[in-house]
Coordinates of C-alpha atoms in Angstrom, one line a residue:
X119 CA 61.0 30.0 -51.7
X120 CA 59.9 28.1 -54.8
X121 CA 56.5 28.8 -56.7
X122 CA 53.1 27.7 -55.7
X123 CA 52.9 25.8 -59.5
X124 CA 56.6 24.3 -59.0
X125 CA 55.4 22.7 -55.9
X126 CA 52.2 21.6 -57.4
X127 CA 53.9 19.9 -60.6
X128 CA 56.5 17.7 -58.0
X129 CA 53.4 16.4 -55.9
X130 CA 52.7 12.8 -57.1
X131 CA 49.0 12.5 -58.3
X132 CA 48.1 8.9 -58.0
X133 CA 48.6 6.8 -55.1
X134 CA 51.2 3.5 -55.5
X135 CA 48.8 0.6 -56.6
X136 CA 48.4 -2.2 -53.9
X137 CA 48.0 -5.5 -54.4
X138 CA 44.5 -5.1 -54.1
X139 CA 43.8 -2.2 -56.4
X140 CA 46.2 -4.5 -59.0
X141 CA 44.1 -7.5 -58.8
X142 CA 40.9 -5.3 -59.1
X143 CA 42.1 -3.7 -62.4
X144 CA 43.4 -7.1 -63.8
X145 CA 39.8 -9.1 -63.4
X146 CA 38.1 -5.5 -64.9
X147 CA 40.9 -5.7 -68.0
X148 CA 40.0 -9.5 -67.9
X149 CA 36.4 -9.3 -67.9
X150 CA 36.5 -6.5 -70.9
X151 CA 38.8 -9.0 -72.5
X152 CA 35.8 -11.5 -72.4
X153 CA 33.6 -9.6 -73.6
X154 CA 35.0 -8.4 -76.4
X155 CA 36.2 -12.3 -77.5
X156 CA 32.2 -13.2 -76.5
X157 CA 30.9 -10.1 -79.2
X158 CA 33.4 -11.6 -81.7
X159 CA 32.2 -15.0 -81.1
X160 CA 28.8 -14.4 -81.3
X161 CA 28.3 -15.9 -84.4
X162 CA 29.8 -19.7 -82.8
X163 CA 27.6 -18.8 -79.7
X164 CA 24.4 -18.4 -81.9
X165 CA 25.2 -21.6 -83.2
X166 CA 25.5 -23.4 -80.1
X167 CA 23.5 -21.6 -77.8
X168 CA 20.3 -20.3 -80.4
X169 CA 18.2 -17.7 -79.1
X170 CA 20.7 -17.6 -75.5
X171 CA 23.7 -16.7 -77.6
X172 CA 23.3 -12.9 -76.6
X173 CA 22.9 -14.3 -72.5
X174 CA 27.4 -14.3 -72.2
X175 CA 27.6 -11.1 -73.5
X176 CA 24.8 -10.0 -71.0
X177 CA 26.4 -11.1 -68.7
X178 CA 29.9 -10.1 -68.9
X179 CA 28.6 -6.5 -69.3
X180 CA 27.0 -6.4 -66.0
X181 CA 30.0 -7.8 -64.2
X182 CA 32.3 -5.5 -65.9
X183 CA 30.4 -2.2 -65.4
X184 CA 30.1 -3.6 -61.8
X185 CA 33.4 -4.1 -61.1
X186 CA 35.0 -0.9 -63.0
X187 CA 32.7 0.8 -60.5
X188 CA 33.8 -0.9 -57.9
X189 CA 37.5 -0.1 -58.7
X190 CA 37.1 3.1 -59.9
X191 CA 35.9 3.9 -56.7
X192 CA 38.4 2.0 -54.4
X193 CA 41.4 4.1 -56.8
X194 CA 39.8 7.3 -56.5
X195 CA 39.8 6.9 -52.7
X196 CA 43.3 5.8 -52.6
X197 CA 44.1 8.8 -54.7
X198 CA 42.8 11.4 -52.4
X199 CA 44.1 9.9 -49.3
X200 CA 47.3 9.5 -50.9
X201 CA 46.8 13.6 -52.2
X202 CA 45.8 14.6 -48.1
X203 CA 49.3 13.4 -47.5
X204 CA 51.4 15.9 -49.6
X205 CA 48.7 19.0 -49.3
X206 CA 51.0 21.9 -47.6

């Protein structure tokens, strides 16, 4: 008989990432990426675009707060329906 803790610790925590939960944190990586290249380009996009320079950044905020939710939630699903798996 092995203790209640022991068994805890060797239980995985996180599900295995699918191909879809992969491609979902990639375009949320990608699109934090972007923004951080369009706030260190602002100056260039002020430039070119005048008063709109601010509009990219905009943008690629909303999409990745959007999308991290939309991950986030998708992993923590797969995460407790991988956890129902191993409960004793």
């Amino acid at each position: 008989m092995t203790h209640p803790l022991i068994t805890f610790l060797k239980t995985p925590m996180a599900a295995p990432e699918t191909r879809t939960l992969r491609r979902m944190r990639r375009l949320w990586m990608a699109l934090c990426w972007s923004l951080a290249l369009a706030v260190l380009l602002l100056p260039l996009l002020k430039a070119l675009l005048g008063p709109w320079a601010g509009l990219p950044a905009l943008l690629l905020t909303v999409a990745a707060l959007f999308q991290g939710l939309v991950y986030f939630r998708a992993k923590a699903r797969a995460d407790d329906a991988f956890g129902r798996e191993f409960r004793p």
